[in-house]
Short mmCIF file of C-alpha atoms in Angstrom, two decimals:
data_model
loop_
_atom_site.label_atom_id
_atom_site.label_comp_id
_atom_site.label_asym_id
_atom_site.label_seq_id
_atom_site.Cartn_x
_atom_site.Cartn_y
_atom_site.Cartn_z
CA UNK O 495 0.02 -0.09 -0.04
CA UNK O 496 1.18 3.54 -0.56
CA UNK O 497 2.11 5.85 2.29
CA UNK O 498 4.66 8.61 3.19
CA UNK O 499 6.30 8.71 6.54
CA UNK O 500 7.89 11.84 8.17
CA UNK O 501 10.11 11.18 11.04
CA UNK O 502 11.55 13.47 13.67
CA UNK O 503 15.30 13.93 13.74
CA UNK O 504 17.10 11.85 16.43
CA UNK O 505 16.65 13.27 19.76
CA UNK O 506 13.94 15.69 18.62
CA UNK O 507 10.20 15.52 18.24
CA UNK O 508 8.04 16.42 15.20
CA UNK O 509 5.59 19.28 15.82
CA UNK O 510 2.40 18.51 13.87
CA UNK O 511 0.30 21.36 15.14
CA UNK O 512 0.76 23.53 12.08
CA UNK O 513 -0.46 20.65 9.92
CA UNK O 514 -3.64 19.62 11.56
CA UNK O 515 -7.07 20.62 10.00
CA UNK O 516 -8.86 20.18 13.31
CA UNK O 517 -6.29 20.92 16.09
CA UNK O 518 -9.05 21.36 18.55
CA UNK O 519 -10.02 17.49 18.02
CA UNK O 520 -6.33 16.39 18.75
CA UNK O 521 -6.20 15.11 22.03
CA UNK O 522 -2.57 14.82 23.72
CA UNK O 523 0.66 16.23 22.65
CA UNK O 524 1.30 17.40 19.22
CA UNK O 525 4.98 16.74 19.63
CA UNK O 526 5.41 13.28 18.06
CA UNK O 527 7.88 10.92 16.55
CA UNK O 528 6.38 10.10 13.21
CA UNK O 529 3.56 11.24 10.89
CA UNK O 530 2.40 8.67 8.50
CA UNK O 531 0.47 10.01 5.52
CA UNK O 532 -1.71 7.49 3.96
CA UNK O 533 -3.42 9.99 1.56
CA UNK O 534 -6.52 8.27 -0.21
CA UNK O 535 -5.35 4.72 0.50
CA UNK O 536 -8.49 3.99 2.60
CA UNK O 537 -11.16 5.62 0.39
CA UNK O 538 -12.20 2.36 -1.14
CA UNK O 539 -13.19 1.14 2.32
CA UNK O 540 -16.06 3.78 2.49
CA UNK O 541 -19.56 2.58 2.21
CA UNK O 542 -21.10 -1.01 2.36
CA UNK O 543 -18.87 -4.00 1.70
CA UNK O 544 -20.23 -7.16 0.03
CA UNK O 545 -16.94 -9.02 0.01
CA UNK O 546 -16.47 -12.37 1.67
CA UNK O 547 -14.31 -12.43 4.95
CA UNK O 548 -11.23 -14.76 4.81
CA UNK O 549 -12.12 -17.93 6.66
CA UNK O 550 -8.51 -18.68 7.94
CA UNK O 551 -7.65 -16.95 11.07
CA UNK O 552 -10.80 -14.88 11.38
CA UNK O 553 -13.43 -15.46 14.03
CA UNK O 554 -16.51 -13.41 14.41
CA UNK O 555 -18.60 -14.80 17.19
CA UNK O 556 -21.96 -13.16 16.32
CA UNK O 557 -22.03 -15.38 13.18
CA UNK O 558 -22.54 -18.40 15.18
CA UNK O 559 -23.36 -17.40 18.78
CA UNK O 560 -26.74 -15.83 19.50
CA UNK O 561 -25.61 -14.04 22.77
CA UNK O 562 -22.71 -12.29 20.74
CA UNK O 563 -25.26 -11.19 18.37
CA UNK O 564 -27.58 -9.82 21.26
CA UNK O 565 -24.55 -7.97 22.87
CA UNK O 566 -23.72 -6.30 19.42
CA UNK O 567 -27.40 -5.05 19.23
CA UNK O 568 -27.17 -3.62 22.79
CA UNK O 569 -23.87 -1.75 21.77
CA UNK O 570 -25.52 -0.43 18.55
CA UNK O 571 -28.49 0.77 20.70
CA UNK O 572 -26.19 2.78 23.09
CA UNK O 573 -24.12 3.97 20.20
CA UNK O 574 -27.23 5.30 18.49
CA UNK O 575 -28.17 7.24 21.68
CA UNK O 576 -24.74 8.76 21.70
CA UNK O 577 -24.88 9.72 18.11
CA UNK O 578 -28.20 11.47 18.67
CA UNK O 579 -26.96 13.16 22.02
CA UNK O 580 -23.17 13.65 22.28
CA UNK O 581 -23.48 14.87 25.93
CA UNK O 582 -23.86 11.17 26.83
CA UNK O 583 -19.97 11.04 26.26
CA UNK O 584 -19.73 12.79 29.50
CA UNK O 585 -22.25 10.67 31.39
CA UNK O 586 -20.20 8.41 33.19
CA UNK O 587 -23.09 6.26 34.26
CA UNK O 588 -24.08 5.69 30.56
CA UNK O 589 -20.44 5.01 29.49
CA UNK O 590 -20.20 2.49 32.40
CA UNK O 591 -22.92 0.47 30.64
CA UNK O 592 -20.90 0.54 27.34
CA UNK O 593 -17.67 -0.43 29.19
CA UNK O 594 -19.49 -3.39 31.03
CA UNK O 595 -20.85 -4.70 27.61
CA UNK O 596 -17.22 -4.60 26.33
CA UNK O 597 -16.15 -6.64 29.39
CA UNK O 598 -18.81 -9.21 28.75
CA UNK O 599 -17.85 -9.43 24.92
CA UNK O 600 -14.19 -9.90 25.90
CA UNK O 601 -15.13 -12.76 28.14
CA UNK O 602 -16.96 -14.34 25.30
CA UNK O 603 -13.68 -14.45 23.36
CA UNK O 604 -11.92 -16.27 26.15
CA UNK O 605 -12.63 -19.46 24.28
CA UNK O 606 -9.78 -18.39 22.03
CA UNK O 607 -6.88 -17.48 24.35
CA UNK O 608 -4.98 -14.24 23.64
CA UNK O 609 -1.56 -14.74 22.27
CA UNK O 610 1.29 -12.32 21.82
CA UNK O 611 3.04 -9.44 23.45
CA UNK O 612 0.42 -6.82 24.35
CA UNK O 613 0.57 -3.71 22.38
CA UNK O 614 -1.77 -0.79 23.51
CA UNK O 615 -2.70 2.05 21.20
CA UNK O 616 -3.40 4.84 23.53
CA UNK O 617 -5.75 5.99 24.83
CA UNK O 618 -8.42 3.33 24.46
CA UNK O 619 -6.21 0.52 23.88
CA UNK O 620 -4.90 0.83 27.44
CA UNK O 621 -8.50 -0.07 28.43
CA UNK O 622 -9.27 -2.91 26.02
CA UNK O 623 -5.84 -4.59 26.64
CA UNK O 624 -6.83 -5.01 30.23
CA UNK O 625 -10.18 -6.19 29.16
CA UNK O 626 -9.00 -8.66 26.74
CA UNK O 627 -6.59 -10.20 29.31
CA UNK O 628 -9.26 -10.19 32.04
CA UNK O 629 -7.12 -7.78 34.39
CA UNK O 630 -8.11 -5.04 36.75
CA UNK O 631 -8.48 -1.81 34.81
CA UNK O 632 -5.49 -0.36 36.86
CA UNK O 633 -3.26 -3.31 36.38
CA UNK O 634 0.39 -2.80 35.36
CA UNK O 635 1.45 -5.29 32.63
CA UNK O 636 5.17 -5.82 32.62
CA UNK O 637 5.53 -6.61 28.93
CA UNK O 638 2.84 -4.20 27.51
CA UNK O 639 4.19 -1.90 24.82
CA UNK O 640 2.11 1.34 24.86
CA UNK O 641 2.15 3.57 21.73
CA UNK O 642 0.41 6.76 21.15
CA UNK O 643 -1.40 6.82 17.85
CA UNK O 644 -3.75 9.52 16.66
CA UNK O 645 -5.62 9.31 13.42
CA UNK O 646 -5.97 12.81 12.04
CA UNK O 647 -6.81 15.09 9.01
CA UNK O 648 -4.34 17.57 7.61
CA UNK O 649 -4.69 20.93 6.17
CA UNK O 650 -5.28 20.97 2.39
CA UNK O 651 -6.33 17.46 2.20
CA UNK O 652 -9.77 15.85 1.43
CA UNK O 653 -11.69 14.73 4.35
CA UNK O 654 -11.40 11.15 3.22
CA UNK O 655 -7.62 11.17 3.29
CA UNK O 656 -6.14 9.77 6.47
CA UNK O 657 -3.00 10.38 8.34
CA UNK O 658 -1.89 8.96 11.75
CA UNK O 659 0.80 10.35 14.26
CA UNK O 660 2.94 7.95 16.25
CA UNK O 661 4.57 8.63 19.57
CA UNK O 662 6.71 6.03 21.33
CA UNK O 663 6.46 5.64 25.02
CA UNK O 664 9.55 3.35 25.30
CA UNK O 665 11.78 2.58 22.32
CA UNK O 666 13.79 -0.02 24.14
CA UNK O 667 10.33 -1.83 24.97
CA UNK O 668 9.42 -1.58 21.27
CA UNK O 669 12.46 -3.70 20.35
CA UNK O 670 11.06 -6.64 22.20
CA UNK O 671 8.32 -7.21 19.57
CA UNK O 672 10.77 -7.57 16.74
CA UNK O 673 10.15 -11.18 15.24
CA UNK O 674 7.50 -11.81 17.79
CA UNK O 675 3.72 -12.22 17.91
CA UNK O 676 1.81 -9.34 19.15
CA UNK O 677 -1.58 -8.78 20.62
CA UNK O 678 -3.43 -5.70 19.37
CA UNK O 679 -6.67 -5.32 21.37
CA UNK O 680 -8.95 -2.37 20.70
CA UNK O 681 -12.80 -1.95 20.80
CA UNK O 682 -12.83 -1.76 16.91
CA UNK O 683 -10.04 -3.52 15.28
CA UNK O 684 -9.89 -2.65 12.53
CA UNK O 685 -12.20 -0.01 11.44
CA UNK O 686 -10.19 1.18 8.76
CA UNK O 687 -7.02 -0.28 10.23
CA UNK O 688 -4.84 3.03 9.73
CA UNK O 689 -3.70 3.19 13.40
CA UNK O 690 -2.39 -0.34 13.47
CA UNK O 691 -0.76 -0.07 10.10
CA UNK O 692 0.97 3.19 11.09
CA UNK O 693 2.23 1.38 14.11
CA UNK O 694 3.80 -1.16 11.89
CA UNK O 695 5.26 1.45 9.25
CA UNK O 696 6.87 3.58 11.97
CA UNK O 697 8.29 0.48 13.73
CA UNK O 698 9.91 -0.69 10.48
CA UNK O 699 11.56 2.77 10.41
CA UNK O 700 13.36 1.61 13.60
CA UNK O 701 14.21 -1.85 12.22
CA UNK O 702 11.39 -3.55 14.31
CA UNK O 703 8.94 -5.94 12.66
CA UNK O 704 6.62 -8.32 14.38
CA UNK O 705 6.14 -11.76 12.76
CA UNK O 706 2.31 -11.88 13.37
CA UNK O 707 -0.37 -9.51 14.73
CA UNK O 708 -3.37 -11.03 16.64
CA UNK O 709 -6.25 -8.62 16.45
CA UNK O 710 -8.76 -8.96 19.30
CA UNK O 711 -11.82 -6.64 19.50
CA UNK O 712 -15.42 -6.25 20.12
CA UNK O 713 -16.13 -5.06 16.67
CA UNK O 714 -14.39 -4.79 13.29
CA UNK O 715 -15.20 -3.93 9.74
CA UNK O 716 -15.44 -6.54 7.01
CA UNK O 717 -13.36 -4.19 4.51
CA UNK O 718 -10.99 -3.37 7.15
CA UNK O 719 -10.11 -6.88 7.97
CA UNK O 720 -9.55 -7.67 4.13
CA UNK O 721 -7.39 -4.50 3.74
CA UNK O 722 -5.36 -4.80 6.70
CA UNK O 723 -4.54 -8.51 6.08
CA UNK O 724 -3.37 -7.74 2.54
CA UNK O 725 -1.29 -4.94 3.55
CA UNK O 726 0.43 -6.96 6.26
CA UNK O 727 0.82 -9.86 3.95
CA UNK O 728 2.73 -7.49 1.63
CA UNK O 729 5.04 -6.72 4.53
CA UNK O 730 5.62 -10.35 5.45
CA UNK O 731 3.49 -10.26 8.53
CA UNK O 732 0.84 -12.90 9.45
CA UNK O 733 -2.42 -11.89 11.04
CA UNK O 734 -5.49 -13.15 12.93
CA UNK O 735 -8.80 -11.46 13.84
CA UNK O 736 -10.98 -12.43 16.70
CA UNK O 737 -14.18 -10.30 17.11
CA UNK O 738 -17.38 -10.52 18.88
CA UNK O 739 -19.22 -8.83 16.07
CA UNK O 740 -18.66 -7.07 12.75
CA UNK O 741 -19.84 -4.18 10.66
CA UNK O 742 -19.94 -4.13 6.93
CA UNK O 743 -20.46 -0.31 6.52
CA UNK O 744 -18.16 2.88 6.99
CA UNK O 745 -19.10 6.43 6.67
CA UNK O 746 -16.96 9.08 5.08
CA UNK O 747 -15.22 9.74 8.39
CA UNK O 748 -14.33 6.14 8.78
CA UNK O 749 -16.83 5.48 11.53
CA UNK O 750 -18.98 2.31 11.74
CA UNK O 751 -22.55 2.85 10.65
CA UNK O 752 -25.66 0.92 9.70
CA UNK O 753 -26.91 -1.62 12.23
CA UNK O 754 -23.50 -2.04 13.95
CA UNK O 755 -22.57 1.45 15.10
CA UNK O 756 -20.28 2.01 18.06
CA UNK O 757 -19.95 5.83 18.04
CA UNK O 758 -16.50 7.06 19.09
CA UNK O 759 -15.55 4.11 21.52
CA UNK O 760 -12.34 5.62 22.47
CA UNK O 761 -14.10 8.81 23.80
CA UNK O 762 -16.48 6.65 25.90
CA UNK O 763 -13.87 4.40 27.31
CA UNK O 764 -11.58 7.47 28.27
CA UNK O 765 -13.53 7.39 31.59
CA UNK O 766 -11.98 3.94 32.42
CA UNK O 767 -8.17 4.50 31.80
CA UNK O 768 -5.79 3.23 34.38
CA UNK O 769 -5.50 5.66 37.37
CA UNK O 770 -1.81 5.83 36.71
CA UNK O 771 -2.24 7.03 33.23
CA UNK O 772 -0.78 10.45 32.15
CA UNK O 773 -1.58 11.69 28.58
#
């Protein structure tokens, strides 16, 4: 797949603030290590997909488990309420219900044990990694590799173009994933897949490449799974996808839509970050 990566000079950071189309929506530091510009690489994912999911290494529980389907229906109901009334993002009681559904969903996936060094894409990935591993929300995970990724839009580019910033928390820890299987847990994984692919692209710049990425999620998109698997194969990386449910439709902002919406899961789950977390 096509992309352009801009990296900070050694010992420095890259200031992306002047490049951001919507700086008010960029949560966290604008001083980053890499900017991965994907351009229009993901535009083909917009809309409804009628493609067939790969069978090898792809498990979607709601296809065969009625309780999983019911859970995804409940999440969609909550998401539709949030879409209709964005103040619910700040209603911790409402968001707690969403969080607890995610917990139940991850326990449904326990039939397929999680494998790999846990990679958490901040912010929400810190929450979902702990849910996926059935740990306390404030647990410290010794081998966890935390990476700050932010999907964003740049000045002068169409809304459908995507870029992702990458900031390393610990470069030495990052080296531990080289040649290893990694566990990438997120509420939706993948939607477009841009954040996970940006992680891989940026790690490659440092000479680090996992051998396999095991995705573990509450939801994913059909087109995202197909796209991400193909991109990873091009880079010599294997992949698996374990998800409670799936969505076959993405809107022009790359959010899940139709009967399997999740709203902005990361914004909901920010209420349940580990107490030790510092943005």
